[in-house]
C-alpha atoms as a printed R data frame, in Angstrom:
    type eleno elety resid chain resno       x       y       z
1   ATOM     1    CA   MET     A     1 -34.282 -47.483 -12.901
2   ATOM     2    CA   ARG     A     2 -33.642 -46.478  -9.411
3   ATOM     3    CA   PHE     A     3 -29.958 -47.264  -9.149
4   ATOM     4    CA   LYS     A     4 -29.423 -45.544 -12.185
5   ATOM     5    CA   ASN     A     5 -30.655 -42.537 -10.422
6   ATOM     6    CA   HIS     A     6 -28.275 -43.125  -7.249
7   ATOM     7    CA   ILE     A     7 -25.619 -43.513  -9.985
8   ATOM     8    CA   PHE     A     8 -26.070 -40.330 -11.622
9   ATOM     9    CA   ALA     A     9 -26.602 -38.532  -8.184
10  ATOM    10    CA   LEU     A    10 -22.996 -39.563  -7.312
11  ATOM    11    CA   ALA     A    11 -21.475 -38.867 -10.601
12  ATOM    12    CA   LEU     A    12 -23.104 -35.198  -9.960
13  ATOM    13    CA   ALA     A    13 -22.109 -34.889  -6.364
14  ATOM    14    CA   ALA     A    14 -18.451 -35.856  -7.543
15  ATOM    15    CA   ALA     A    15 -18.229 -33.333 -10.327
16  ATOM    16    CA   LEU     A    16 -19.791 -30.615  -8.072
17  ATOM    17    CA   LEU     A    17 -17.505 -31.616  -4.824
18  ATOM    18    CA   PRO     A    18 -14.260 -29.598  -6.721
19  ATOM    19    CA   ALA     A    19 -15.897 -26.721  -7.214
20  ATOM    20    CA   ALA     A    20 -18.015 -26.590  -3.632
21  ATOM    21    CA   THR     A    21 -14.753 -27.408  -2.073
22  ATOM    22    CA   GLY     A    22 -13.208 -24.428  -4.129
23  ATOM    23    CA   CYS     A    23 -16.131 -21.960  -2.907
24  ATOM    24    CA   MET     A    24 -15.382 -22.709   0.574
25  ATOM    25    CA   VAL     A    25 -11.733 -22.651   0.404
26  ATOM    26    CA   GLY     A    26 -12.248 -19.294  -1.595
27  ATOM    27    CA   LYS     A    27 -14.351 -17.909   1.164
28  ATOM    28    CA   PHE     A    28 -11.795 -19.014   3.499
29  ATOM    29    CA   MET     A    29  -8.934 -17.530   1.451
30  ATOM    30    CA   CYS     A    30 -11.048 -14.037   1.274
31  ATOM    31    CA   ASN     A    31 -11.775 -13.847   4.851
32  ATOM    32    CA   TYR     A    32  -8.096 -14.935   5.783
33  ATOM    33    CA   ALA     A    33  -6.726 -12.241   3.125
34  ATOM    34    CA   LEU     A    34  -9.399  -9.359   3.463
35  ATOM    35    CA   LEU     A    35 -10.204  -9.487   7.201
36  ATOM    36    CA   PRO     A    36  -7.180 -10.513   9.577
37  ATOM    37    CA   GLU     A    37  -7.453 -10.535  13.071
38  ATOM    38    CA   GLU     A    38  -4.912  -8.024  13.469
39  ATOM    39    CA   HIS     A    39  -5.413  -5.011  11.097
40  ATOM    40    CA   GLY     A    40  -3.157  -2.345  12.324
41  ATOM    41    CA   ASN     A    41  -5.113  -1.648  15.136
42  ATOM    42    CA   ASP     A    42  -2.396  -2.658  17.639
43  ATOM    43    CA   ILE     A    43  -1.426   0.594  18.122
44  ATOM    44    CA   GLU     A    44   0.938   0.076  20.902
45  ATOM    45    CA   GLY     A    45   2.261  -3.034  19.648
46  ATOM    46    CA   ASP     A    46   3.121  -1.140  16.328
47  ATOM    47    CA   ARG     A    47   4.897   1.910  18.367
48  ATOM    48    CA   ALA     A    48   7.044  -0.922  20.129
49  ATOM    49    CA   LYS     A    49   8.009  -2.385  16.992
50  ATOM    50    CA   ALA     A    50   8.855   1.311  15.298
51  ATOM    51    CA   GLU     A    51  10.776   1.946  18.198
52  ATOM    52    CA   SER     A    52  12.958  -1.210  18.104
53  ATOM    53    CA   ARG     A    53  13.788  -0.869  14.104
54  ATOM    54    CA   TYR     A    54  14.496   3.127  14.892
55  ATOM    55    CA   PRO     A    55  15.499   3.893  18.606
56  ATOM    56    CA   GLY     A    56  14.026   7.358  19.370
57  ATOM    57    CA   ILE     A    57  11.458   7.669  16.951
58  ATOM    58    CA   ILE     A    58   8.512   7.035  19.050
59  ATOM    59    CA   LYS     A    59   9.788  10.160  21.881
60  ATOM    60    CA   TRP     A    60  10.362  12.385  18.252
61  ATOM    61    CA   TYR     A    61   6.894  11.431  17.432
62  ATOM    62    CA   ASP     A    62   5.198  11.829  20.909
63  ATOM    63    CA   GLU     A    63   7.404  15.318  21.529
64  ATOM    64    CA   LYS     A    64   5.848  16.585  18.519
65  ATOM    65    CA   HIS     A    65   2.547  15.351  18.319
66  ATOM    66    CA   GLU     A    66   1.828  16.355  22.163
67  ATOM    67    CA   ALA     A    67   3.054  19.969  20.957
68  ATOM    68    CA   GLY     A    68   0.824  20.122  18.369
69  ATOM    69    CA   ILE     A    69   3.147  19.897  15.548
70  ATOM    70    CA   PHE     A    70   1.676  16.729  14.424
71  ATOM    71    CA   ARG     A    71  -1.660  16.861  14.342
72  ATOM    72    CA   ASP     A    72  -4.905  14.667  14.007
73  ATOM    73    CA   THR     A    73  -7.661  14.821  10.908
74  ATOM    74    CA   SER     A    74 -10.550  12.890   9.430
75  ATOM    75    CA   ILE     A    75 -12.506  12.446   6.334
76  ATOM    76    CA   ILE     A    76 -15.432  10.311   5.108
77  ATOM    77    CA   GLY     A    77 -13.842   8.034   2.680
78  ATOM    78    CA   GLU     A    78 -14.988   5.398   0.512
79  ATOM    79    CA   GLY     A    79 -18.199   3.664   1.445
80  ATOM    80    CA   GLY     A    80 -19.183   6.354   3.936
81  ATOM    81    CA   TYR     A    81 -16.416   5.174   6.825
82  ATOM    82    CA   LYS     A    82 -14.052   7.544   8.543
83  ATOM    83    CA   LEU     A    83 -11.370   7.663   7.789
84  ATOM    84    CA   HIS     A    84  -8.163   9.035   9.967
85  ATOM    85    CA   ALA     A    85  -4.481  10.661   9.373
86  ATOM    86    CA   VAL     A    86  -1.834  12.767  10.939
87  ATOM    87    CA   TYR     A    87  -0.027  15.604   9.457
88  ATOM    88    CA   SER     A    88   2.665  17.887  10.160
89  ATOM    89    CA   ALA     A    89   4.405  21.150   8.663
90  ATOM    90    CA   ALA     A    90   8.059  20.871   7.245
91  ATOM    91    CA   GLN     A    91  10.538  21.427  10.019
92  ATOM    92    CA   ASP     A    92  11.176  24.651   8.176
93  ATOM    93    CA   PRO     A    93   7.925  26.018   6.915
94  ATOM    94    CA   ALA     A    94   8.667  28.893   5.328
95  ATOM    95    CA   SER     A    95  11.447  26.790   3.168
96  ATOM    96    CA   ALA     A    96   8.951  23.921   3.016
97  ATOM    97    CA   GLN     A    97   9.959  21.795  -0.347
98  ATOM    98    CA   GLY     A    98   6.565  20.571  -0.934
99  ATOM    99    CA   THR     A    99   4.298  18.116   0.428
100 ATOM   100    CA   ALA     A   100   4.704  14.252   0.897
101 ATOM   101    CA   ILE     A   101   1.728  11.835   1.472
102 ATOM   102    CA   VAL     A   102   3.527   8.604   3.242
103 ATOM   103    CA   ILE     A   103   1.252   5.510   2.733
104 ATOM   104    CA   HIS     A   104   1.815   2.586   5.165
105 ATOM   105    CA   GLY     A   105   1.218  -1.183   4.340
106 ATOM   106    CA   TYR     A   106  -0.575  -4.299   4.799
107 ATOM   107    CA   THR     A   107  -1.846  -4.817   8.408
108 ATOM   108    CA   ASP     A   108   0.150  -1.501   9.514
109 ATOM   109    CA   ASN     A   109  -0.934   2.326  10.547
110 ATOM   110    CA   HIS     A   110   0.747   5.897  10.587
111 ATOM   111    CA   ILE     A   111   3.086   4.687  13.169
112 ATOM   112    CA   CYS     A   112   4.859   1.922  11.115
113 ATOM   113    CA   PHE     A   113   6.931   4.131   9.010
114 ATOM   114    CA   LEU     A   114   7.603   7.255  11.014
115 ATOM   115    CA   ASN     A   115  11.166   6.454   9.593
116 ATOM   116    CA   LEU     A   116  10.016   7.897   6.032
117 ATOM   117    CA   VAL     A   117   8.070  10.641   7.751
118 ATOM   118    CA   ARG     A   118  10.754  11.738   9.340
119 ATOM   119    CA   MET     A   119  13.020  11.463   6.554
120 ATOM   120    CA   TYR     A   120  10.810  13.832   4.645
121 ATOM   121    CA   ARG     A   121   9.869  16.446   7.213
122 ATOM   122    CA   ASP     A   122  13.386  16.606   9.008
123 ATOM   123    CA   SER     A   123  16.039  15.476   6.028
124 ATOM   124    CA   LEU     A   124  14.380  16.771   2.976
125 ATOM   125    CA   ASN     A   125  12.152  19.529   4.934
126 ATOM   126    CA   TYR     A   126   8.945  18.490   3.264
127 ATOM   127    CA   ASN     A   127   5.199  19.002   4.773
128 ATOM   128    CA   VAL     A   128   4.115  15.368   5.560
129 ATOM   129    CA   PHE     A   129   0.763  13.929   5.765
130 ATOM   130    CA   VAL     A   130   0.191  10.107   6.816
131 ATOM   131    CA   PRO     A   131  -3.425   8.421   6.489
132 ATOM   132    CA   ASP     A   132  -4.675   5.237   8.124
133 ATOM   133    CA   LEU     A   133  -5.936   3.229   5.103
134 ATOM   134    CA   HIS     A   134  -9.484   1.759   5.118
135 ATOM   135    CA   TYR     A   135  -9.556  -0.656   8.000
136 ATOM   136    CA   HIS     A   136  -6.171   0.161   9.508
137 ATOM   137    CA   GLY     A   137  -5.113   1.765  12.540
138 ATOM   138    CA   TYR     A   138  -7.653   4.342  13.769
139 ATOM   139    CA   SER     A   139  -9.747   4.139  10.276
140 ATOM   140    CA   GLU     A   140 -13.073   2.461  10.003
141 ATOM   141    CA   GLY     A   141 -13.670   0.193   7.180
142 ATOM   142    CA   ARG     A   142 -15.235  -3.226   6.263
143 ATOM   143    CA   ALA     A   143 -11.998  -5.077   5.154
144 ATOM   144    CA   VAL     A   144  -8.396  -4.560   3.895
145 ATOM   145    CA   GLN     A   145  -8.895  -3.339   0.305
146 ATOM   146    CA   MET     A   146  -5.098  -4.087  -1.106
147 ATOM   147    CA   GLY     A   147  -4.751  -0.417  -2.423
148 ATOM   148    CA   TRP     A   148  -7.583  -0.893  -5.391
149 ATOM   149    CA   LEU     A   149 -10.422   1.152  -3.287
150 ATOM   150    CA   ASP     A   150  -7.782   3.122  -0.922
151 ATOM   151    CA   ARG     A   151  -6.397   4.393  -3.762
152 ATOM   152    CA   LEU     A   152  -9.632   6.427  -3.984
153 ATOM   153    CA   ASP     A   153  -9.389   7.361  -0.354
154 ATOM   154    CA   ILE     A   154  -5.746   8.761  -1.318
155 ATOM   155    CA   GLU     A   155  -7.648  11.004  -4.199
156 ATOM   156    CA   ARG     A   156  -9.514  12.148  -1.248
157 ATOM   157    CA   TRP     A   157  -6.771  13.187   1.054
158 ATOM   158    CA   ILE     A   158  -4.825  15.017  -1.734
159 ATOM   159    CA   PRO     A   159  -6.803  17.811  -2.028
160 ATOM   160    CA   LEU     A   160  -7.523  18.031   2.135
161 ATOM   161    CA   ALA     A   161  -3.271  18.126   2.133
162 ATOM   162    CA   HIS     A   162  -3.111  20.386  -0.520
163 ATOM   163    CA   SER     A   163  -5.364  22.909   1.221
164 ATOM   164    CA   LEU     A   164  -3.221  22.724   4.478
165 ATOM   165    CA   TRP     A   165   0.020  23.534   2.229
166 ATOM   166    CA   PRO     A   166  -1.104  25.220  -1.186
167 ATOM   167    CA   ASN     A   167   2.371  24.527  -2.525
168 ATOM   168    CA   ASP     A   168   2.669  23.396  -6.180
169 ATOM   169    CA   PHE     A   169   4.708  20.194  -5.602
170 ATOM   170    CA   MET     A   170   3.420  17.078  -4.018
171 ATOM   171    CA   VAL     A   171   5.005  13.323  -3.786
172 ATOM   172    CA   ILE     A   172   2.926  10.136  -2.857
173 ATOM   173    CA   HIS     A   173   5.105   7.318  -1.165
174 ATOM   174    CA   GLY     A   174   4.117   4.310  -0.280
175 ATOM   175    CA   VAL     A   175   5.711   0.702   0.934
176 ATOM   176    CA   SER     A   176   4.400  -2.530   0.402
177 ATOM   177    CA   MET     A   177   0.448  -2.242   0.013
178 ATOM   178    CA   GLY     A   178   1.239   1.425   0.402
179 ATOM   179    CA   GLY     A   179   3.321   0.922  -2.787
180 ATOM   180    CA   ALA     A   180   0.814  -0.521  -4.816
181 ATOM   181    CA   THR     A   181  -1.969   1.945  -3.398
182 ATOM   182    CA   THR     A   182   0.644   4.479  -4.798
183 ATOM   183    CA   MET     A   183   0.892   3.066  -8.175
184 ATOM   184    CA   MET     A   184  -2.757   2.649  -8.442
185 ATOM   185    CA   VAL     A   185  -3.101   5.955  -7.886
186 ATOM   186    CA   SER     A   186  -0.569   7.022 -10.604
187 ATOM   187    CA   GLY     A   187  -2.587   5.514 -13.226
188 ATOM   188    CA   ASP     A   188  -5.660   7.826 -12.411
189 ATOM   189    CA   ARG     A   189  -5.792  11.544 -12.761
190 ATOM   190    CA   THR     A   190  -4.734  13.679 -10.165
191 ATOM   191    CA   PRO     A   191  -4.135  17.189  -9.902
192 ATOM   192    CA   ASP     A   192  -1.192  19.131 -11.752
193 ATOM   193    CA   TYR     A   193   0.527  19.493  -8.294
194 ATOM   194    CA   VAL     A   194   0.872  15.812  -7.926
195 ATOM   195    CA   LYS     A   195   4.323  15.759  -9.440
196 ATOM   196    CA   ALA     A   196   5.821  12.284  -8.373
197 ATOM   197    CA   PHE     A   197   5.317   8.754  -7.050
198 ATOM   198    CA   ILE     A   198   7.473   6.634  -5.071
199 ATOM   199    CA   ASP     A   199   6.869   2.596  -4.739
200 ATOM   200    CA   ASP     A   200   8.671   0.759  -2.008
201 ATOM   201    CA   CYS     A   201   8.339  -2.800  -2.542
202 ATOM   202    CA   GLY     A   202   4.636  -3.163  -3.887
203 ATOM   203    CA   TYR     A   203   3.149  -5.721  -5.805
204 ATOM   204    CA   SER     A   204   2.530  -6.033  -9.290
205 ATOM   205    CA   SER     A   205  -1.545  -7.047  -8.982
206 ATOM   206    CA   VAL     A   206  -3.566  -8.501  -6.033
207 ATOM   207    CA   TRP     A   207  -3.731 -11.645  -7.881
208 ATOM   208    CA   ASP     A   208  -0.272 -12.001  -8.421
209 ATOM   209    CA   GLN     A   209   0.585 -11.521  -4.935
210 ATOM   210    CA   TYR     A   210  -1.817 -13.741  -3.687
211 ATOM   211    CA   LYS     A   211  -0.788 -16.483  -6.147
212 ATOM   212    CA   HIS     A   212   2.882 -16.051  -4.428
213 ATOM   213    CA   ASN     A   213   1.499 -16.328  -0.898
214 ATOM   214    CA   LEU     A   214  -0.645 -19.341  -1.748
215 ATOM   215    CA   LYS     A   215   2.253 -21.350  -3.073
216 ATOM   216    CA   GLN     A   216   4.596 -20.217  -0.432
217 ATOM   217    CA   GLN     A   217   2.208 -20.458   2.892
218 ATOM   218    CA   PHE     A   218  -0.351 -23.224   1.667
219 ATOM   219    CA   HIS     A   219   1.821 -25.198  -1.312
220 ATOM   220    CA   LEU     A   220  -1.453 -24.584  -3.327
221 ATOM   221    CA   PRO     A   221  -1.990 -23.463  -7.093
222 ATOM   222    CA   PRO     A   222  -4.260 -20.659  -7.903
223 ATOM   223    CA   PHE     A   223  -7.053 -22.579  -9.476
224 ATOM   224    CA   PRO     A   224  -9.888 -22.943  -8.143
225 ATOM   225    CA   VAL     A   225  -9.141 -21.183  -4.826
226 ATOM   226    CA   LEU     A   226  -7.809 -17.731  -6.022
227 ATOM   227    CA   ASN     A   227 -10.407 -17.939  -8.599
228 ATOM   228    CA   SER     A   228 -13.333 -18.331  -5.950
229 ATOM   229    CA   ALA     A   229 -11.759 -16.102  -3.758
230 ATOM   230    CA   SER     A   230 -12.029 -13.192  -6.193
231 ATOM   231    CA   ILE     A   231 -15.702 -14.063  -6.642
232 ATOM   232    CA   VAL     A   232 -16.246 -14.032  -3.189
233 ATOM   233    CA   CYS     A   233 -14.388 -10.471  -2.918
234 ATOM   234    CA   LYS     A   234 -16.398  -9.016  -6.159
235 ATOM   235    CA   ARG     A   235 -19.462  -9.567  -4.437
236 ATOM   236    CA   ARG     A   236 -18.489  -8.375  -1.469
237 ATOM   237    CA   TYR     A   237 -16.582  -5.203  -1.978
238 ATOM   238    CA   GLY     A   238 -17.098  -4.356  -5.610
239 ATOM   239    CA   TRP     A   239 -13.707  -5.683  -6.965
240 ATOM   240    CA   GLY     A   240 -11.832  -8.589  -8.211
241 ATOM   241    CA   PHE     A   241  -8.355  -9.631  -7.525
242 ATOM   242    CA   LYS     A   242  -7.041  -9.265 -11.112
243 ATOM   243    CA   GLU     A   243  -8.271  -5.985 -11.826
244 ATOM   244    CA   ALA     A   244  -6.664  -4.323  -8.443
245 ATOM   245    CA   SER     A   245  -3.540  -4.274 -10.924
246 ATOM   246    CA   SER     A   246  -0.322  -1.860 -10.369
247 ATOM   247    CA   VAL     A   247   0.582  -3.317 -13.733
248 ATOM   248    CA   ASP     A   248  -2.626  -1.748 -15.328
249 ATOM   249    CA   GLN     A   249  -2.546   1.272 -13.832
250 ATOM   250    CA   LEU     A   250   1.318   2.010 -14.576
251 ATOM   251    CA   ALA     A   251   0.221   1.354 -18.061
252 ATOM   252    CA   LYS     A   252  -1.634   4.650 -17.970
253 ATOM   253    CA   SER     A   253   0.861   6.549 -15.592
254 ATOM   254    CA   GLU     A   254   2.394   9.374 -17.109
255 ATOM   255    CA   LYS     A   255   4.077  11.040 -14.243
256 ATOM   256    CA   PRO     A   256   7.352  10.300 -12.790
257 ATOM   257    CA   VAL     A   257   7.644   7.058 -10.776
258 ATOM   258    CA   LEU     A   258  10.468   5.798  -8.951
259 ATOM   259    CA   PHE     A   259  10.725   2.265  -7.759
260 ATOM   260    CA   ILE     A   260  12.375   0.634  -5.267
261 ATOM   261    CA   HIS     A   261  12.892  -2.770  -4.273
262 ATOM   262    CA   GLY     A   262  15.096  -4.990  -2.216
263 ATOM   263    CA   ASP     A   263  16.926  -7.663  -3.828
264 ATOM   264    CA   SER     A   264  16.155  -9.940  -1.675
265 ATOM   265    CA   ASP     A   265  12.263  -9.746  -1.049
266 ATOM   266    CA   ASP     A   266  10.749 -13.198  -0.763
267 ATOM   267    CA   PHE     A   267   7.431 -11.947   0.513
268 ATOM   268    CA   VAL     A   268   6.884  -9.510  -2.604
269 ATOM   269    CA   PRO     A   269   9.406 -11.142  -5.067
270 ATOM   270    CA   THR     A   270  11.755  -8.606  -6.611
271 ATOM   271    CA   ALA     A   271  10.304  -9.955 -10.091
272 ATOM   272    CA   HIS     A   272   7.195  -7.466  -9.302
273 ATOM   273    CA   VAL     A   273   9.438  -4.311  -9.797
274 ATOM   274    CA   TYR     A   274  10.977  -5.453 -12.825
275 ATOM   275    CA   LYS     A   275   6.932  -6.332 -14.258
276 ATOM   276    CA   ASN     A   276   6.011  -2.685 -12.442
277 ATOM   277    CA   PHE     A   277   8.865  -0.953 -13.960
278 ATOM   278    CA   GLU     A   278   8.305  -2.418 -17.489
279 ATOM   279    CA   ALA     A   279   4.511  -1.170 -17.690
280 ATOM   280    CA   LYS     A   280   5.448   2.209 -17.098
281 ATOM   281    CA   THR     A   281   6.055   3.144 -20.859
282 ATOM   282    CA   LYS     A   282   5.037   6.770 -20.295
283 ATOM   283    CA   GLY     A   283   7.185   9.621 -18.778
284 ATOM   284    CA   TYR     A   284  10.039   9.626 -16.665
285 ATOM   285    CA   LYS     A   285  11.132   6.257 -14.508
286 ATOM   286    CA   GLU     A   286  13.955   5.224 -12.273
287 ATOM   287    CA   MET     A   287  14.609   1.959 -10.317
288 ATOM   288    CA   TRP     A   288  16.531   1.222  -7.189
289 ATOM   289    CA   LEU     A   289  17.296  -2.124  -6.249
290 ATOM   290    CA   ALA     A   290  18.148  -2.108  -2.181
291 ATOM   291    CA   PRO     A   291  21.114  -4.744  -2.114
292 ATOM   292    CA   GLY     A   292  20.579  -7.612   0.256
293 ATOM   293    CA   SER     A   293  17.333  -6.031   1.841
294 ATOM   294    CA   ALA     A   294  14.046  -8.324   2.459
295 ATOM   295    CA   HIS     A   295  10.548  -6.980   2.198
296 ATOM   296    CA   ALA     A   296  10.065  -3.249   3.239
297 ATOM   297    CA   MET     A   297  13.757  -3.206   4.748
298 ATOM   298    CA   ALA     A   298  15.547  -0.888   2.209
299 ATOM   299    CA   TYR     A   299  15.444   2.092   4.411
300 ATOM   300    CA   LYS     A   300  16.442   0.109   7.640
301 ATOM   301    CA   ASP     A   301  19.462  -1.267   5.859
302 ATOM   302    CA   HIS     A   302  20.570   1.768   3.685
303 ATOM   303    CA   PRO     A   303  19.115   4.925   5.346
304 ATOM   304    CA   ALA     A   304  21.899   7.471   3.909
305 ATOM   305    CA   GLU     A   305  21.220   5.627   0.271
306 ATOM   306    CA   TYR     A   306  17.530   5.565   0.631
307 ATOM   307    CA   THR     A   307  17.447   9.372   1.263
308 ATOM   308    CA   GLU     A   308  20.068  10.766  -1.443
309 ATOM   309    CA   HIS     A   309  18.010   8.234  -3.625
310 ATOM   310    CA   VAL     A   310  14.468  10.201  -2.911
311 ATOM   311    CA   ARG     A   311  16.433  13.609  -2.707
312 ATOM   312    CA   SER     A   312  18.213  13.127  -6.046
313 ATOM   313    CA   PHE     A   313  14.646  11.596  -7.748
314 ATOM   314    CA   LEU     A   314  12.685  14.675  -6.583
315 ATOM   315    CA   ALA     A   315  15.279  16.949  -7.467
316 ATOM   316    CA   LYS     A   316  15.189  15.615 -11.013
317 ATOM   317    CA   VAL     A   317  11.359  15.884 -11.207
318 ATOM   318    CA   LYS     A   318  11.566  19.595 -10.238
319 ATOM   319    CA   SER     A   319  14.397  20.488 -12.999
320 ATOM   320    CA   MET     A   320  12.178  18.831 -15.386
321 ATOM   321    CA   GLU     A   321   9.415  21.581 -14.762
């Protein structure tokens, strides 16, 4: 009898070991993905990176920030955390074309896409509003929220930006995780003055993105690691990887969306943009594939074409009113 009990115990342990291992790896994966050591709070490092990509842009920003043209503001966001943003009126405020909210990517902050901020402010003459997402930059937070809960924070920022410049045209433009955030916002109800959305290289869902990363970086299949990690995320932060879906939100989206993606992107594979584009079945949409561009490099590689695609898209949206 004792021998049989030992055999049963060994068999039970063998059966439970994969689940236990999956649970431990799931916790590791959740921590690895949502609690990165660097999460956009290395401001000086990001200033140097931005300057290396776009020489003179930090001087451009610093001079305007020191002159009070760019200003800082904050709100209390999802979960009661203090969130930070910077903003500036258009280069020619009297003839401003509208307001642009520019959303950064994973482990980035408001500094990282000053190229788009300058494009909107100086080239397109839009007021600009640039938040630090939850757990990034100067914003507080528990962990990276991959756009899903970030969308609720953007929806808090929208009326604040509108109170600064009460015009009737707002565009929301995000890159990478910011692109996913933008698409996720597009499926929610937004004020009438929010007219357009621009996604630059956003993923189709958190599940799809992590599935790719797991294979690319660790050569592992999604089961059981992602399943376990998603459960951990749900318990800790209130959302799971599959529900955090750009595709599902785009299926509800009715306002115009421009999709931009590098055709050589292997971090958020270019296949994601086709999936996102097809998911949007209501309202106007456009897609531009930046030739030869890797992840989040479409503007760097093609600044004039990028600017013209944005300008043309926004003009078309305005002509529809």
